[in-house]
mmCIF file of C-alpha atoms in Angstrom:
data_model
loop_
_atom_site.group_PDB
_atom_site.id
_atom_site.type_symbol
_atom_site.label_atom_id
_atom_site.label_comp_id
_atom_site.label_asym_id
_atom_site.label_seq_id
_atom_site.Cartn_x
_atom_site.Cartn_y
_atom_site.Cartn_z
ATOM 1 C CA ASP A 1 0.000 0.000 0.000
ATOM 2 C CA THR A 2 1.723 3.158 -1.212
ATOM 3 C CA GLU A 3 -1.116 5.503 -0.474
ATOM 4 C CA VAL A 4 -1.544 8.357 1.940
ATOM 5 C CA THR A 5 -5.188 9.058 2.697
ATOM 6 C CA GLN A 6 -6.683 12.255 4.044
ATOM 7 C CA THR A 7 -10.120 13.031 5.369
ATOM 8 C CA PRO A 8 -12.210 14.970 4.812
ATOM 9 C CA LYS A 9 -11.660 16.040 1.208
ATOM 10 C CA HIS A 10 -13.454 19.315 1.784
ATOM 11 C CA LEU A 11 -14.185 21.195 4.991
ATOM 12 C CA VAL A 12 -16.068 24.425 5.556
ATOM 13 C CA MET A 13 -15.942 25.845 9.053
ATOM 14 C CA GLY A 14 -16.744 28.995 10.925
ATOM 15 C CA MET A 15 -14.189 30.920 12.925
ATOM 16 C CA THR A 16 -15.560 29.579 16.212
ATOM 17 C CA ASN A 17 -15.646 25.927 15.177
ATOM 18 C CA LYS A 18 -13.316 23.140 16.222
ATOM 19 C CA LYS A 19 -12.509 20.553 13.595
ATOM 20 C CA SER A 20 -9.827 17.992 12.833
ATOM 21 C CA LEU A 21 -8.052 16.849 9.699
ATOM 22 C CA LYS A 22 -6.887 13.256 9.533
ATOM 23 C CA CYS A 23 -4.099 11.553 7.645
ATOM 24 C CA GLU A 24 -3.169 7.872 7.465
ATOM 25 C CA GLN A 25 -0.413 5.846 5.853
ATOM 26 C CA HIS A 26 0.463 2.157 5.987
ATOM 27 C CA MET A 27 3.855 2.208 4.322
ATOM 28 C CA GLY A 28 5.768 1.892 7.579
ATOM 29 C CA HIS A 29 7.028 5.453 7.231
ATOM 30 C CA ARG A 30 8.241 7.028 10.439
ATOM 31 C CA ALA A 31 8.202 10.665 9.309
ATOM 32 C CA MET A 32 4.973 12.534 8.655
ATOM 33 C CA TYR A 33 4.403 16.105 7.570
ATOM 34 C CA TRP A 34 1.712 18.757 7.387
ATOM 35 C CA TYR A 35 1.885 21.365 4.658
ATOM 36 C CA LYS A 36 -0.313 24.341 3.847
ATOM 37 C CA GLN A 37 -0.722 25.361 0.229
ATOM 38 C CA LYS A 38 -2.343 28.483 -1.108
ATOM 39 C CA ALA A 39 -3.500 28.730 -4.710
ATOM 40 C CA LYS A 40 -0.661 28.889 -7.241
ATOM 41 C CA LYS A 41 1.946 28.697 -4.495
ATOM 42 C CA PRO A 42 4.265 25.898 -3.402
ATOM 43 C CA PRO A 43 3.519 23.855 -0.280
ATOM 44 C CA GLU A 44 4.674 25.472 2.968
ATOM 45 C CA LEU A 45 5.884 23.159 5.687
ATOM 46 C CA MET A 46 3.973 23.435 8.962
ATOM 47 C CA PHE A 47 4.974 20.466 11.132
ATOM 48 C CA VAL A 48 7.179 17.398 11.013
ATOM 49 C CA TYR A 49 6.750 14.313 13.158
ATOM 50 C CA SER A 50 9.587 11.863 13.427
ATOM 51 C CA TYR A 51 8.968 8.563 15.218
ATOM 52 C CA GLU A 52 5.710 9.982 16.555
ATOM 53 C CA LYS A 53 7.445 12.968 18.136
ATOM 54 C CA LEU A 54 7.085 16.546 16.950
ATOM 55 C CA SER A 55 10.485 17.479 15.555
ATOM 56 C CA ILE A 56 9.736 20.642 13.598
ATOM 57 C CA ASN A 57 7.157 23.379 14.106
ATOM 58 C CA GLU A 58 7.607 26.106 11.533
ATOM 59 C CA SER A 59 6.300 28.844 13.844
ATOM 60 C CA VAL A 60 2.714 27.856 13.162
ATOM 61 C CA PRO A 61 0.013 29.711 15.155
ATOM 62 C CA SER A 62 -1.368 27.775 18.109
ATOM 63 C CA ARG A 63 -4.814 27.615 16.514
ATOM 64 C CA PHE A 64 -3.279 24.691 14.585
ATOM 65 C CA SER A 65 -2.499 21.764 16.866
ATOM 66 C CA PRO A 66 -0.911 18.604 15.438
ATOM 67 C CA GLU A 67 -1.128 15.164 16.966
ATOM 68 C CA CYS A 68 0.453 11.851 16.064
ATOM 69 C CA PRO A 69 -1.434 9.084 17.928
ATOM 70 C CA ASN A 70 0.663 6.316 16.351
ATOM 71 C CA SER A 71 3.077 5.696 13.516
ATOM 72 C CA SER A 72 0.292 5.476 10.927
ATOM 73 C CA LEU A 73 -1.891 8.386 11.909
ATOM 74 C CA LEU A 74 -1.480 12.139 11.891
ATOM 75 C CA ASN A 75 -4.115 14.650 12.921
ATOM 76 C CA LEU A 76 -4.334 18.405 12.669
ATOM 77 C CA HIS A 77 -6.738 19.981 15.134
ATOM 78 C CA LEU A 78 -8.190 23.327 14.142
ATOM 79 C CA HIS A 79 -9.682 25.925 16.458
ATOM 80 C CA ALA A 80 -10.585 29.589 16.064
ATOM 81 C CA LEU A 81 -9.229 29.789 12.538
ATOM 82 C CA GLN A 82 -9.186 32.927 10.423
ATOM 83 C CA PRO A 83 -10.429 33.302 6.832
ATOM 84 C CA GLU A 84 -6.806 33.616 5.683
ATOM 85 C CA ASP A 85 -6.246 30.050 6.887
ATOM 86 C CA SER A 86 -8.361 28.829 3.976
ATOM 87 C CA ALA A 87 -6.062 26.655 1.874
ATOM 88 C CA LEU A 88 -5.279 23.116 0.753
ATOM 89 C CA TYR A 89 -3.774 21.157 3.647
ATOM 90 C CA LEU A 90 -1.493 18.372 2.552
ATOM 91 C CA CYS A 91 -0.186 15.464 4.544
ATOM 92 C CA ALA A 92 2.940 13.602 3.497
ATOM 93 C CA SER A 93 5.103 10.789 4.771
ATOM 94 C CA SER A 94 8.620 9.537 4.154
ATOM 95 C CA GLN A 95 10.762 6.662 5.350
ATOM 96 C CA ALA A 96 12.251 8.488 8.305
ATOM 97 C CA ASN A 97 13.255 12.012 8.963
ATOM 98 C CA GLY A 98 16.975 12.279 8.391
ATOM 99 C CA GLN A 99 17.211 9.102 6.311
ATOM 100 C CA ARG A 100 17.893 9.596 2.642
ATOM 101 C CA PRO A 101 16.665 9.419 0.013
ATOM 102 C CA ASN A 102 13.687 11.137 1.537
ATOM 103 C CA GLU A 103 11.128 11.236 -1.199
ATOM 104 C CA GLN A 104 7.800 12.169 0.233
ATOM 105 C CA PHE A 105 4.447 10.586 -0.499
ATOM 106 C CA PHE A 106 1.553 13.022 -0.421
ATOM 107 C CA GLY A 107 -2.111 12.586 0.288
ATOM 108 C CA PRO A 108 -4.756 14.250 -1.906
ATOM 109 C CA GLY A 109 -5.241 17.069 0.570
ATOM 110 C CA THR A 110 -8.119 18.647 2.446
ATOM 111 C CA ARG A 111 -9.574 21.795 0.914
ATOM 112 C CA LEU A 112 -10.375 24.015 3.917
ATOM 113 C CA THR A 113 -12.603 27.071 3.736
ATOM 114 C CA VAL A 114 -12.959 29.275 6.806
ATOM 115 C CA LEU A 115 -15.961 31.560 6.785
ATOM 116 C CA SER B 1 12.378 29.815 3.113
ATOM 117 C CA GLN B 2 11.842 28.791 -0.482
ATOM 118 C CA GLN B 3 15.155 28.396 -2.194
ATOM 119 C CA GLY B 4 14.140 26.729 -5.425
ATOM 120 C CA GLU B 5 13.192 29.007 -8.251
ATOM 121 C CA GLU B 6 11.624 27.489 -11.317
ATOM 122 C CA ASP B 7 11.351 29.028 -14.702
ATOM 123 C CA PRO B 8 9.324 29.541 -16.640
ATOM 124 C CA GLN B 9 6.438 30.228 -14.262
ATOM 125 C CA ALA B 10 4.044 29.025 -16.957
ATOM 126 C CA LEU B 11 4.550 27.054 -20.141
ATOM 127 C CA SER B 12 2.022 26.328 -22.889
ATOM 128 C CA ILE B 13 2.800 23.787 -25.597
ATOM 129 C CA GLN B 14 1.097 21.451 -28.065
ATOM 130 C CA GLU B 15 0.851 17.703 -27.634
ATOM 131 C CA GLY B 16 3.900 15.946 -28.964
ATOM 132 C CA GLU B 17 6.244 18.822 -28.188
ATOM 133 C CA ASN B 18 8.911 18.682 -25.509
ATOM 134 C CA ALA B 19 8.639 20.727 -22.320
ATOM 135 C CA THR B 20 11.655 21.960 -20.399
ATOM 136 C CA MET B 21 11.506 23.426 -16.919
ATOM 137 C CA ASN B 22 14.429 24.799 -14.959
ATOM 138 C CA CYS B 23 15.126 25.058 -11.260
ATOM 139 C CA SER B 24 17.808 27.038 -9.463
ATOM 140 C CA TYR B 25 18.752 26.789 -5.817
ATOM 141 C CA LYS B 26 21.111 28.501 -3.421
ATOM 142 C CA THR B 27 22.656 26.103 -0.916
ATOM 143 C CA SER B 28 24.393 22.747 -1.168
ATOM 144 C CA ILE B 29 22.069 19.793 -1.495
ATOM 145 C CA ASN B 30 21.940 16.050 -0.910
ATOM 146 C CA ASN B 31 19.470 15.500 -3.700
ATOM 147 C CA LEU B 32 16.923 17.314 -5.810
ATOM 148 C CA GLN B 33 13.456 15.992 -6.494
ATOM 149 C CA TRP B 34 10.720 16.850 -8.962
ATOM 150 C CA TYR B 35 7.039 16.586 -8.130
ATOM 151 C CA ARG B 36 3.888 16.986 -10.205
ATOM 152 C CA GLN B 37 0.615 18.373 -8.903
ATOM 153 C CA ASN B 38 -2.648 18.173 -10.767
ATOM 154 C CA SER B 39 -5.008 21.024 -10.003
ATOM 155 C CA GLY B 40 -6.113 20.989 -6.374
ATOM 156 C CA ARG B 41 -4.620 17.564 -5.707
ATOM 157 C CA GLY B 42 -1.679 16.145 -3.805
ATOM 158 C CA LEU B 43 1.862 16.104 -5.127
ATOM 159 C CA VAL B 44 3.244 13.054 -6.899
ATOM 160 C CA HIS B 45 6.938 12.268 -6.740
ATOM 161 C CA LEU B 46 8.419 11.995 -10.229
ATOM 162 C CA ILE B 47 12.139 11.586 -9.948
ATOM 163 C CA LEU B 48 15.076 12.103 -7.593
ATOM 164 C CA ILE B 49 18.614 12.961 -8.606
ATOM 165 C CA ARG B 50 21.457 12.760 -6.128
ATOM 166 C CA SER B 51 24.075 15.468 -5.822
ATOM 167 C CA ASN B 52 26.725 13.189 -7.351
ATOM 168 C CA GLU B 53 24.602 12.426 -10.411
ATOM 169 C CA ARG B 54 24.441 14.576 -13.527
ATOM 170 C CA GLU B 55 21.575 13.066 -15.458
ATOM 171 C CA LYS B 56 18.743 10.655 -14.836
ATOM 172 C CA HIS B 57 15.968 9.211 -16.983
ATOM 173 C CA SER B 58 12.579 7.792 -16.154
ATOM 174 C CA GLY B 59 10.274 7.022 -19.042
ATOM 175 C CA ARG B 60 9.629 10.310 -20.858
ATOM 176 C CA LEU B 61 11.362 12.301 -18.125
ATOM 177 C CA ARG B 62 14.951 13.447 -18.219
ATOM 178 C CA VAL B 63 16.468 15.357 -15.320
ATOM 179 C CA THR B 64 19.849 17.027 -15.276
ATOM 180 C CA LEU B 65 21.715 18.499 -12.341
ATOM 181 C CA ASP B 66 24.579 20.969 -12.433
ATOM 182 C CA THR B 67 25.797 21.490 -8.882
ATOM 183 C CA SER B 68 28.402 24.041 -9.984
ATOM 184 C CA LYS B 69 25.609 26.261 -11.295
ATOM 185 C CA LYS B 70 23.160 25.109 -8.623
ATOM 186 C CA SER B 71 20.558 24.318 -11.239
ATOM 187 C CA SER B 72 18.470 21.451 -12.544
ATOM 188 C CA SER B 73 16.225 20.927 -15.524
ATOM 189 C CA LEU B 74 13.278 18.647 -16.138
ATOM 190 C CA LEU B 75 12.561 17.625 -19.724
ATOM 191 C CA ILE B 76 9.292 15.942 -20.619
ATOM 192 C CA THR B 77 9.452 14.485 -24.106
ATOM 193 C CA ALA B 78 6.523 13.888 -26.451
ATOM 194 C CA SER B 79 4.142 15.651 -24.088
ATOM 195 C CA ARG B 80 0.510 14.619 -23.680
ATOM 196 C CA ALA B 81 -2.558 16.518 -22.537
ATOM 197 C CA ALA B 82 -2.415 14.427 -19.356
ATOM 198 C CA ASP B 83 0.932 16.050 -18.519
ATOM 199 C CA THR B 84 -0.933 19.306 -17.822
ATOM 200 C CA ALA B 85 -0.080 20.080 -14.199
ATOM 201 C CA SER B 86 2.164 22.160 -11.960
ATOM 202 C CA TYR B 87 5.705 20.926 -11.555
ATOM 203 C CA PHE B 88 7.799 21.678 -8.472
ATOM 204 C CA CYS B 89 11.429 21.079 -7.761
ATOM 205 C CA ALA B 90 12.335 20.362 -4.160
ATOM 206 C CA THR B 91 15.778 20.366 -2.639
ATOM 207 C CA ASP B 92 16.947 18.142 0.152
ATOM 208 C CA ASN B 93 19.453 20.476 1.706
ATOM 209 C CA SER B 94 22.655 19.481 3.443
ATOM 210 C CA GLY B 95 22.274 19.880 7.166
ATOM 211 C CA TYR B 96 18.485 19.871 7.097
ATOM 212 C CA SER B 97 15.977 17.077 7.100
ATOM 213 C CA THR B 98 13.148 18.674 5.171
ATOM 214 C CA LEU B 99 12.437 19.519 1.552
ATOM 215 C CA THR B 100 12.369 23.070 0.260
ATOM 216 C CA PHE B 101 9.981 23.538 -2.644
ATOM 217 C CA GLY B 102 10.412 25.933 -5.515
ATOM 218 C CA LYS B 103 7.644 28.180 -6.770
ATOM 219 C CA GLY B 104 6.637 25.780 -9.532
ATOM 220 C CA THR B 105 5.994 25.806 -13.265
ATOM 221 C CA MET B 106 2.447 25.497 -14.574
ATOM 222 C CA LEU B 107 2.478 23.387 -17.726
ATOM 223 C CA LEU B 108 -0.443 23.396 -20.140
ATOM 224 C CA VAL B 109 -0.395 20.834 -22.941
ATOM 225 C CA SER B 110 -3.047 21.428 -25.576
ATOM 226 C CA PRO B 111 -4.381 18.611 -27.770
#
């Protein structure tokens, strides 16, 4: 199984809502990533988990809260978001952070709209 | 920070023609990767070239790497309408454990 799955595909939420994005992979990868991508821009790294521990937080606002319950799952909890947080949120995984080659496998993304 | 810079930003060609995209970067790298993204979808890994390699082929893809000029090119031969997508280079930088993506080239292949 070389697939990274993400749910939901689309999410519309108000600024007072709490929601979660989910990501799953069964490739035995030990590094997982969250990216944010605005239209016509490259992906921007948000968080990196390595062996289920948060290793990189790219100064992301606290209204985004990542969680890695186990080696296959990655969540992104959302609370009190702003309209400018509307974007495509991509999850990716790779063999292990620091091991090379480190090609990343991406999920299809969650299209988030904040009203 | 984004260190990869692709050019052109957009490229429009006819089916059957070749498409060439270029990527420049600033720091030393372990490898350079190319990804494709169809509109609003996830990225798909296309090819990886290590810093000690100069050229690599995969099907209709040809990638070159010139570390002295800190640049890479992606050539897609005999393009098809299905190749229409955005293409990103990503550098695996020495001393870091993450990828840095370039701004991307939007390729449109018309039938």
